[in-house]
Structure formats: structure tokens, C-alpha cells
PDB file of C-alpha atoms in Angstrom:
ATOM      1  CA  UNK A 133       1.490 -18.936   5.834  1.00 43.00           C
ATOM      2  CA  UNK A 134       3.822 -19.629   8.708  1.00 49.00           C
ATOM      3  CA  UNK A 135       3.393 -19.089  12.447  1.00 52.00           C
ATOM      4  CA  UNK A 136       5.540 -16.617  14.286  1.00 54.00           C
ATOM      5  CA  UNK A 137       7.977 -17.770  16.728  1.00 56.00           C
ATOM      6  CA  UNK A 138       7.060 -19.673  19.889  1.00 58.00           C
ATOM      7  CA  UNK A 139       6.053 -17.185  22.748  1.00 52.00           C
ATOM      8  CA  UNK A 140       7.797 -17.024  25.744  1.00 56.00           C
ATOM      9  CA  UNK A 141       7.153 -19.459  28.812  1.00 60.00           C
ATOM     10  CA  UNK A 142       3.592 -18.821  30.513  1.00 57.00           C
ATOM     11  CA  UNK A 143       2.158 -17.025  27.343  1.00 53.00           C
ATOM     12  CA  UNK A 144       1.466 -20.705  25.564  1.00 57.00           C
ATOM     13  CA  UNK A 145      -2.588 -19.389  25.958  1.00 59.00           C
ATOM     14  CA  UNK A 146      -1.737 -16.519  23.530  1.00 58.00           C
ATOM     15  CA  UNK A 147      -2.336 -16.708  19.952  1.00 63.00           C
ATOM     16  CA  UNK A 148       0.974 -16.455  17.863  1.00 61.00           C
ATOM     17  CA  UNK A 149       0.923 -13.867  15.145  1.00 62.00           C
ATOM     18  CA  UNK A 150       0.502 -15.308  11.549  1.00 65.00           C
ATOM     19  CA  UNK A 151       3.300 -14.285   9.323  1.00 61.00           C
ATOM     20  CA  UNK A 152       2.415 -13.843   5.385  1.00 65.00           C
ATOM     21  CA  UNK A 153       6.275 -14.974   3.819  1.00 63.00           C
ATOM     22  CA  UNK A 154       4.699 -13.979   0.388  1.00 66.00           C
ATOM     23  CA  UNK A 155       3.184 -10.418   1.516  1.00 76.00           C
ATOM     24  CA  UNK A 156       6.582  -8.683   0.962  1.00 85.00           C
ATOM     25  CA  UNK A 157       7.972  -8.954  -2.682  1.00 90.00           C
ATOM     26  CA  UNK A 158      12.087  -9.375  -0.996  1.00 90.00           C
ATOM     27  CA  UNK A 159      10.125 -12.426   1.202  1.00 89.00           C
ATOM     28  CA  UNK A 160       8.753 -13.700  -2.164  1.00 89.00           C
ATOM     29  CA  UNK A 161      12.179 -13.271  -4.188  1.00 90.00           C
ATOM     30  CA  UNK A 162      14.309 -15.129  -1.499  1.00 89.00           C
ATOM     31  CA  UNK A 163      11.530 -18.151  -1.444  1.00 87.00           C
ATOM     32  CA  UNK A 164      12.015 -18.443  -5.449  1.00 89.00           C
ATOM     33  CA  UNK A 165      14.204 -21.109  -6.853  1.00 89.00           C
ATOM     34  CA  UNK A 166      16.490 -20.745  -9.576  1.00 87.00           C
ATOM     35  CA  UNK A 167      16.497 -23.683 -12.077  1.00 89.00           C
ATOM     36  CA  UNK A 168      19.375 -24.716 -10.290  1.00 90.00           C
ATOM     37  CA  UNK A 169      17.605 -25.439  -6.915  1.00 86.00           C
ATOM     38  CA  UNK A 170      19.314 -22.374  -5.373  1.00 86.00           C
ATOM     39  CA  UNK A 171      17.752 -19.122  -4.356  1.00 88.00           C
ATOM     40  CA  UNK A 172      17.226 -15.851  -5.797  1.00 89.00           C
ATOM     41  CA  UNK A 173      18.304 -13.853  -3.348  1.00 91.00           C
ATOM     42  CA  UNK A 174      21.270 -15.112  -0.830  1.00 91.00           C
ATOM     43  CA  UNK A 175      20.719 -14.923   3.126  1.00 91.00           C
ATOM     44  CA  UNK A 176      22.497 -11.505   3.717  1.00 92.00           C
ATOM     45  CA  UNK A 177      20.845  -9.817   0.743  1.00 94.00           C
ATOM     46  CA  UNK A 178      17.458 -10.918   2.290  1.00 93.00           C
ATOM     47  CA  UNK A 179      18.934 -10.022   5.725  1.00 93.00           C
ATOM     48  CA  UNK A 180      20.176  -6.626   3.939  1.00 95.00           C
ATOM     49  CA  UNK A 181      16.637  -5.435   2.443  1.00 94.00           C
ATOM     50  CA  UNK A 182      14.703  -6.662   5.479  1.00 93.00           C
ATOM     51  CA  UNK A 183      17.042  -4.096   8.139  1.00 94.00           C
ATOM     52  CA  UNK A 184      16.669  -1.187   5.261  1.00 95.00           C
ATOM     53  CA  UNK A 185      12.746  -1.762   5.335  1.00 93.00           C
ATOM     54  CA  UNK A 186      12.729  -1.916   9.183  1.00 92.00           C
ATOM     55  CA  UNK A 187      14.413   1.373   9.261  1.00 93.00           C
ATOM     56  CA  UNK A 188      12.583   2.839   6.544  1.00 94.00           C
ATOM     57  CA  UNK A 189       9.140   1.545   9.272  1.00 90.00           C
ATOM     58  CA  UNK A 190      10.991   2.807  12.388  1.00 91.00           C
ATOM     59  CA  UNK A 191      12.132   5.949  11.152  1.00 90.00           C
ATOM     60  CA  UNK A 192       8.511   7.057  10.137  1.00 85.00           C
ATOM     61  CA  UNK A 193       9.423   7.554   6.438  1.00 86.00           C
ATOM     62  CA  UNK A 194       6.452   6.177   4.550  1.00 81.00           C
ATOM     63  CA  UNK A 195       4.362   8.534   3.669  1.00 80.00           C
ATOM     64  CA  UNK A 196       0.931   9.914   5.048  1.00 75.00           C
ATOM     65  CA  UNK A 197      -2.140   8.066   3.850  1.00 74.00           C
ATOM     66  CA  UNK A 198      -4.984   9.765   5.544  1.00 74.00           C
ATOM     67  CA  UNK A 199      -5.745  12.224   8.425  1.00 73.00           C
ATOM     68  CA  UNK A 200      -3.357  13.559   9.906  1.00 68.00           C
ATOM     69  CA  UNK A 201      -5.365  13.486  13.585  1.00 68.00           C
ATOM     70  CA  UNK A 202      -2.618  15.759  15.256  1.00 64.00           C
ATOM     71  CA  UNK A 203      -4.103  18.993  13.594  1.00 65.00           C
ATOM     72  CA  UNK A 204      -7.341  18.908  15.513  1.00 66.00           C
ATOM     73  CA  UNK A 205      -8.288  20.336  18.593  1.00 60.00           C
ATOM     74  CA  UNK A 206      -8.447  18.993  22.637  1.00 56.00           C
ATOM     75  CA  UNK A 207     -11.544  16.966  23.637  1.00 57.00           C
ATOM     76  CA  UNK A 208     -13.934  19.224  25.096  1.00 53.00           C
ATOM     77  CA  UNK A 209     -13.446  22.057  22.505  1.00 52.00           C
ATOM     78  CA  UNK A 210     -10.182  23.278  23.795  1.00 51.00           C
ATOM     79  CA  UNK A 211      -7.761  24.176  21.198  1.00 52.00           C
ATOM     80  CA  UNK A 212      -4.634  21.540  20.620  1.00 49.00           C
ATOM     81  CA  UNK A 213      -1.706  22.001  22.391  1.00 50.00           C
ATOM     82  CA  UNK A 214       0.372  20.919  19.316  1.00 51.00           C
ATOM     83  CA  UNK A 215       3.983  21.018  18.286  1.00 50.00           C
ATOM     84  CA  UNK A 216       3.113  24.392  16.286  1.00 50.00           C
ATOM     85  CA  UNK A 217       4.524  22.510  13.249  1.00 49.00           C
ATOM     86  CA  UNK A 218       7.556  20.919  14.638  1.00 51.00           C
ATOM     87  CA  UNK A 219       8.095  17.422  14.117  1.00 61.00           C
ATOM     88  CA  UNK A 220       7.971  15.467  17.279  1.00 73.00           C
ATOM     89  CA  UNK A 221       9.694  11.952  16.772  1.00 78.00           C
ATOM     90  CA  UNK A 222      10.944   9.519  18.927  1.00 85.00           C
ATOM     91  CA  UNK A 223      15.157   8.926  19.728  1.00 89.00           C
ATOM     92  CA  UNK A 224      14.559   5.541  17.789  1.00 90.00           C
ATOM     93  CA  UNK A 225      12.881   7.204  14.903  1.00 90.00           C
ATOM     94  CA  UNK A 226      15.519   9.126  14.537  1.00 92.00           C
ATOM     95  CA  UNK A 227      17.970   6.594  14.418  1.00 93.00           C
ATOM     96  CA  UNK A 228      16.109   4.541  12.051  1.00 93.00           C
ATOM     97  CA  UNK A 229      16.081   7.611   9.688  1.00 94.00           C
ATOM     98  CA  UNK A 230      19.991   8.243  10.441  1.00 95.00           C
ATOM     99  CA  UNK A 231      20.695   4.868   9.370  1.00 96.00           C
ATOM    100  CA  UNK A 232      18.482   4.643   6.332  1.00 96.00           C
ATOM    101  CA  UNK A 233      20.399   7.524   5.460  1.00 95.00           C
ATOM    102  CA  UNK A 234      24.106   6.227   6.031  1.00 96.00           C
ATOM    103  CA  UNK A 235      22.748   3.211   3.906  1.00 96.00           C
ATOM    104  CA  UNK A 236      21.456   5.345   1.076  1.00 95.00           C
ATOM    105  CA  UNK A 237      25.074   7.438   0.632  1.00 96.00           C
ATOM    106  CA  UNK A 238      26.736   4.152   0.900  1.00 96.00           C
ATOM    107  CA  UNK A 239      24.451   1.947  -2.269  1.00 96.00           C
ATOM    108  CA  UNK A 240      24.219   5.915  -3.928  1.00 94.00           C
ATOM    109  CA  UNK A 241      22.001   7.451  -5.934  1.00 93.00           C
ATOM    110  CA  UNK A 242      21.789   4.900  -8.626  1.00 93.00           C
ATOM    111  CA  UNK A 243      21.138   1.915  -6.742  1.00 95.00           C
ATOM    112  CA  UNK A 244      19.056   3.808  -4.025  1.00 96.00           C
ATOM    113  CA  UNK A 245      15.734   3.924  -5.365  1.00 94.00           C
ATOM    114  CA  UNK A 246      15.200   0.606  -6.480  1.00 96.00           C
ATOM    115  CA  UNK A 247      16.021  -0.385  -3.409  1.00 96.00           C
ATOM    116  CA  UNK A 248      13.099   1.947  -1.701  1.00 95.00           C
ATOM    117  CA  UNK A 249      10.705   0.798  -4.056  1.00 95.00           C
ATOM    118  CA  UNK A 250      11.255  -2.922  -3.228  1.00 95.00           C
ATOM    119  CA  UNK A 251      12.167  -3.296   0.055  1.00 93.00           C
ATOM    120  CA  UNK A 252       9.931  -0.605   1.149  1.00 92.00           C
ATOM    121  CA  UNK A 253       7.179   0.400  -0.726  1.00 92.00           C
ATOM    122  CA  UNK A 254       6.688  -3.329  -1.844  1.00 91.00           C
ATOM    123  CA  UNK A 255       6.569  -2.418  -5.517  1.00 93.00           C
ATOM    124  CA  UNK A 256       7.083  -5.943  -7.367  1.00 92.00           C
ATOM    125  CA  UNK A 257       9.814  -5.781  -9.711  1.00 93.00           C
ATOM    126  CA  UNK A 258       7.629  -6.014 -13.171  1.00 95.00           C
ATOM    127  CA  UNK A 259       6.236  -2.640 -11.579  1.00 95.00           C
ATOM    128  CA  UNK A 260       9.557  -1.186 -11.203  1.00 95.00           C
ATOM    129  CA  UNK A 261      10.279  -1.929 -14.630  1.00 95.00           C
ATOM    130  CA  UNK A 262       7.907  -0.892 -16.399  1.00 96.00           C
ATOM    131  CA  UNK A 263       7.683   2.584 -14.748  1.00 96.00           C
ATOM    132  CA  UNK A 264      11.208   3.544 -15.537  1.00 95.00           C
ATOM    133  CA  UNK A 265      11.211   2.011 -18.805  1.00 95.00           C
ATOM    134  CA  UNK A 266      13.820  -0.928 -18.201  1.00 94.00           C
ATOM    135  CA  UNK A 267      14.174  -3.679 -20.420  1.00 94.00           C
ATOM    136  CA  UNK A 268      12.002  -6.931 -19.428  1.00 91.00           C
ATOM    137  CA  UNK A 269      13.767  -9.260 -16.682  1.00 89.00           C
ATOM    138  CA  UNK A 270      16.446  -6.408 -15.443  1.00 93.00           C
ATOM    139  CA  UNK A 271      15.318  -4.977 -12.214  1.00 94.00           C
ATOM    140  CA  UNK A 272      15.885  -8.502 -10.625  1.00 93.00           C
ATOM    141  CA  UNK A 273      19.928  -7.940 -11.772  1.00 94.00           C
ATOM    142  CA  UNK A 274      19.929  -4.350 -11.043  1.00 96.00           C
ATOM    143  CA  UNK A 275      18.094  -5.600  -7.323  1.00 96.00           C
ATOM    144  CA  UNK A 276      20.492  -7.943  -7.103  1.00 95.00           C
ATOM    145  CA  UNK A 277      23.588  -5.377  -6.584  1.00 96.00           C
ATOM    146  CA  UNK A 278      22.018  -2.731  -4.694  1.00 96.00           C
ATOM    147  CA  UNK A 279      21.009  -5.988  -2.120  1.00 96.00           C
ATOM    148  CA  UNK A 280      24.752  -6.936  -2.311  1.00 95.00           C
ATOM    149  CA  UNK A 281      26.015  -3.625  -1.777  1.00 96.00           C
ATOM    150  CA  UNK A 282      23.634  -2.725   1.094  1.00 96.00           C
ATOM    151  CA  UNK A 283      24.914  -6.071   2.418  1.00 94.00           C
ATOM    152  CA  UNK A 284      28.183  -4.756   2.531  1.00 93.00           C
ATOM    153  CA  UNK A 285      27.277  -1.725   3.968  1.00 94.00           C
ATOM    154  CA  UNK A 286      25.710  -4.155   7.395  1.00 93.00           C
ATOM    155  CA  UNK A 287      28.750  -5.717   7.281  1.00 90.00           C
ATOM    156  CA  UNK A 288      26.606  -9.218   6.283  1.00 88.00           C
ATOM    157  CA  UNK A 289      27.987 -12.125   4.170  1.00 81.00           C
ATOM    158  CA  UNK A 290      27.781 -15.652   3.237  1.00 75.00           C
ATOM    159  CA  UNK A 291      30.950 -16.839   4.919  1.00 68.00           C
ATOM    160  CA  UNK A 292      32.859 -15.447   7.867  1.00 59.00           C
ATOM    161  CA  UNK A 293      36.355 -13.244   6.198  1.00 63.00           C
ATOM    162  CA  UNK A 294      39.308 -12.076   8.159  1.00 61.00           C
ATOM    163  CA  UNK A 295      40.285 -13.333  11.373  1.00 60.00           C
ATOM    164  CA  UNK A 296      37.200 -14.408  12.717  1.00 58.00           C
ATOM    165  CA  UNK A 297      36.400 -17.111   9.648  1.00 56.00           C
ATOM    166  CA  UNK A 298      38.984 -19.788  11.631  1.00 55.00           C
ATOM    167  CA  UNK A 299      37.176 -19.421  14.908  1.00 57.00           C
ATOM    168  CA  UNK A 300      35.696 -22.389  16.075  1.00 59.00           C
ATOM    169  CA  UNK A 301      32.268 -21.734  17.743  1.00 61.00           C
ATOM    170  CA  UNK A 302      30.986 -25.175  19.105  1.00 61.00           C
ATOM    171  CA  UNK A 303      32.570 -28.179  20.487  1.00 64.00           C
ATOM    172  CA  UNK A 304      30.583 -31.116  20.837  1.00 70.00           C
ATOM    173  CA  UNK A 305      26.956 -32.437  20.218  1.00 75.00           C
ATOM    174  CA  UNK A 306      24.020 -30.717  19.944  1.00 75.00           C
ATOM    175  CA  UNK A 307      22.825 -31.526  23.427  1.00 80.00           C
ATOM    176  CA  UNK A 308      26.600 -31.189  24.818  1.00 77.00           C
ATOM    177  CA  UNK A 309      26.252 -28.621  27.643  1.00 77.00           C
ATOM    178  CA  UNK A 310      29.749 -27.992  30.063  1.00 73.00           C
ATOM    179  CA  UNK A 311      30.263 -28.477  33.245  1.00 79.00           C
ATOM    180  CA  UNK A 312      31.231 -25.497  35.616  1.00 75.00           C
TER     181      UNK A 312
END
């Protein structure tokens, strides 16, 4: 396990969150080695599934395990004041859920629901495979495009393209600072 990131100045008595790299099965994939020495998964296809999952969180999407507290009355035996079955969610929600979407039409229907299964409902690959009958060792292929294709659709890759791959973004050493 690794620890989070440093907290900000004055909050050094706080403990920092543990982070479990292995917990997700995209975390696990991009910490694999190929025989090679190189990794499964490149940095924007990790980068790729890790944004999908985080809108697939913010947008509310996973489904309902357990009571659903909103249906019951007012403390004090009053009856709930509820949305009367509307669907109250949040301006963030909703564009988490708008951008899940745009994502899905982009990979399409194909590549789409191995993606949800992996990057968000943390099936492991073997998993994937065996419930819709793929051969052995093909999800990770199949995973492979739909990351590289969601990629795309972020606009993330491994080296700059276009006009902004000659820019040059630092002059100097590490510690060099400018003077104004």
C-alpha cells in the first residue's frame, strides 16, 4: 500500500489516507510487467479508465445495494417531504453522467461494456471472460482498445502531436526559479 499525497501546510497532524494500488483491477493491470520490463497498460490508458470510473462514481451510476433511506418518513412521525419520485441529483452528477455518456457513443457499443465492467464495476478480466464466453487471455486485448480509444476520446497520449509537441516547457535546472 502507498500513502496518499502530502497534505497541505498546517494539516501535517492529520493522518493521510492509505491508498490500496491493487484494490482496482485497471490499478493492478498498469502495475504488471510485460516480459519485456514494460507495462500492461500505457499512462493515458490508465489515465483513460481512471476519468471513465470517476464519472461513472460522480454521476451516481452504480447501482443500489441496500435501503434506499429516502422512502421513509420525517423524524417525529411526519410523513417525508420527498421528491414524489423525481430524481434529485446534483449539477456535477449530472455532468459526470453526460460525460460517461459522450464517452460511451464515442468507444460504441462493442467496446463499451467491457470497459464498465473493468473500470467500474472492478470485474477482473478472467471474470469478464468467462461470462461472455471469450477465449482464454482475450479480454486483456479487447481491454486494451477500448482503453486506447477512450484515450482518444480525453484527448490523452503518450507524446505531445501537432503544434504543441515542439514547445519547449522548461529552461534550466530543477531548482532554476526567474527573476522578475
Amino acid at each position: 500500500m502507498d500513502r496518499g499525497q502530502p497534505l497541505p501546510k498546517g494539516a501535517e497532524h492529520q493522518p493521510r489516507p492509505w491508498i490500496n494500488r491493487k484494490e482496482s483491477p485497471l490499478a493492478a493491470l498498469a502495475l504488471r510487467k510485460k516480459p519485456d520490463g514494460s507495462t500492461m497498460l500505457s499512462s493515458s490508458q490508465f489515465e483513460a479508465g481512471e476519468r471513465f470510473r470517476l464519472d461513472f462514481e460522480r454521476g451516481q451510476m452504480a447501482p443500489m445495494m441496500g435501503i434506499n433511506w429516502d422512502k421513509l418518513g420525517k423524524a417525529g412521525g411526519g410523513k417525508g417531504q420527498g421528491s414524489f419520485g423525481r430524481i434529485e441529483i446534483s449539477d456535477n452528477a449530472m455532468g459526470a453522467r453526460q460525460r460517461f455518456s459522450q464517452a460511451a457513443l464515442y468507444v460504441g457499443d462493442e467496446l463499451f461494456g467491457i470497459l464498465v465492467d473493468f473500470c467500474c464495476f472492478l470485474k477482473g478480466l478472467e471474470t469478464i471472460e468467462r461470462e461472455r464466453q471469450w477465449p482464454a487471455r482475450s479480454a486483456k486485448q479487447i481491454l486494451s482498445l477500448a482503453l486506447d480509444r477512450l484515450a482518444r476520446h480525453y484527448g490523452l497520449s503518450e507524446k505531445a502531436q501537432g503544434p504543441l509537441q515542439n514547445l519547449i516547457r522548461h529552461w534550466g535546472t530543477e531548482d532554476y526559479r526567474p527573476q522578475i
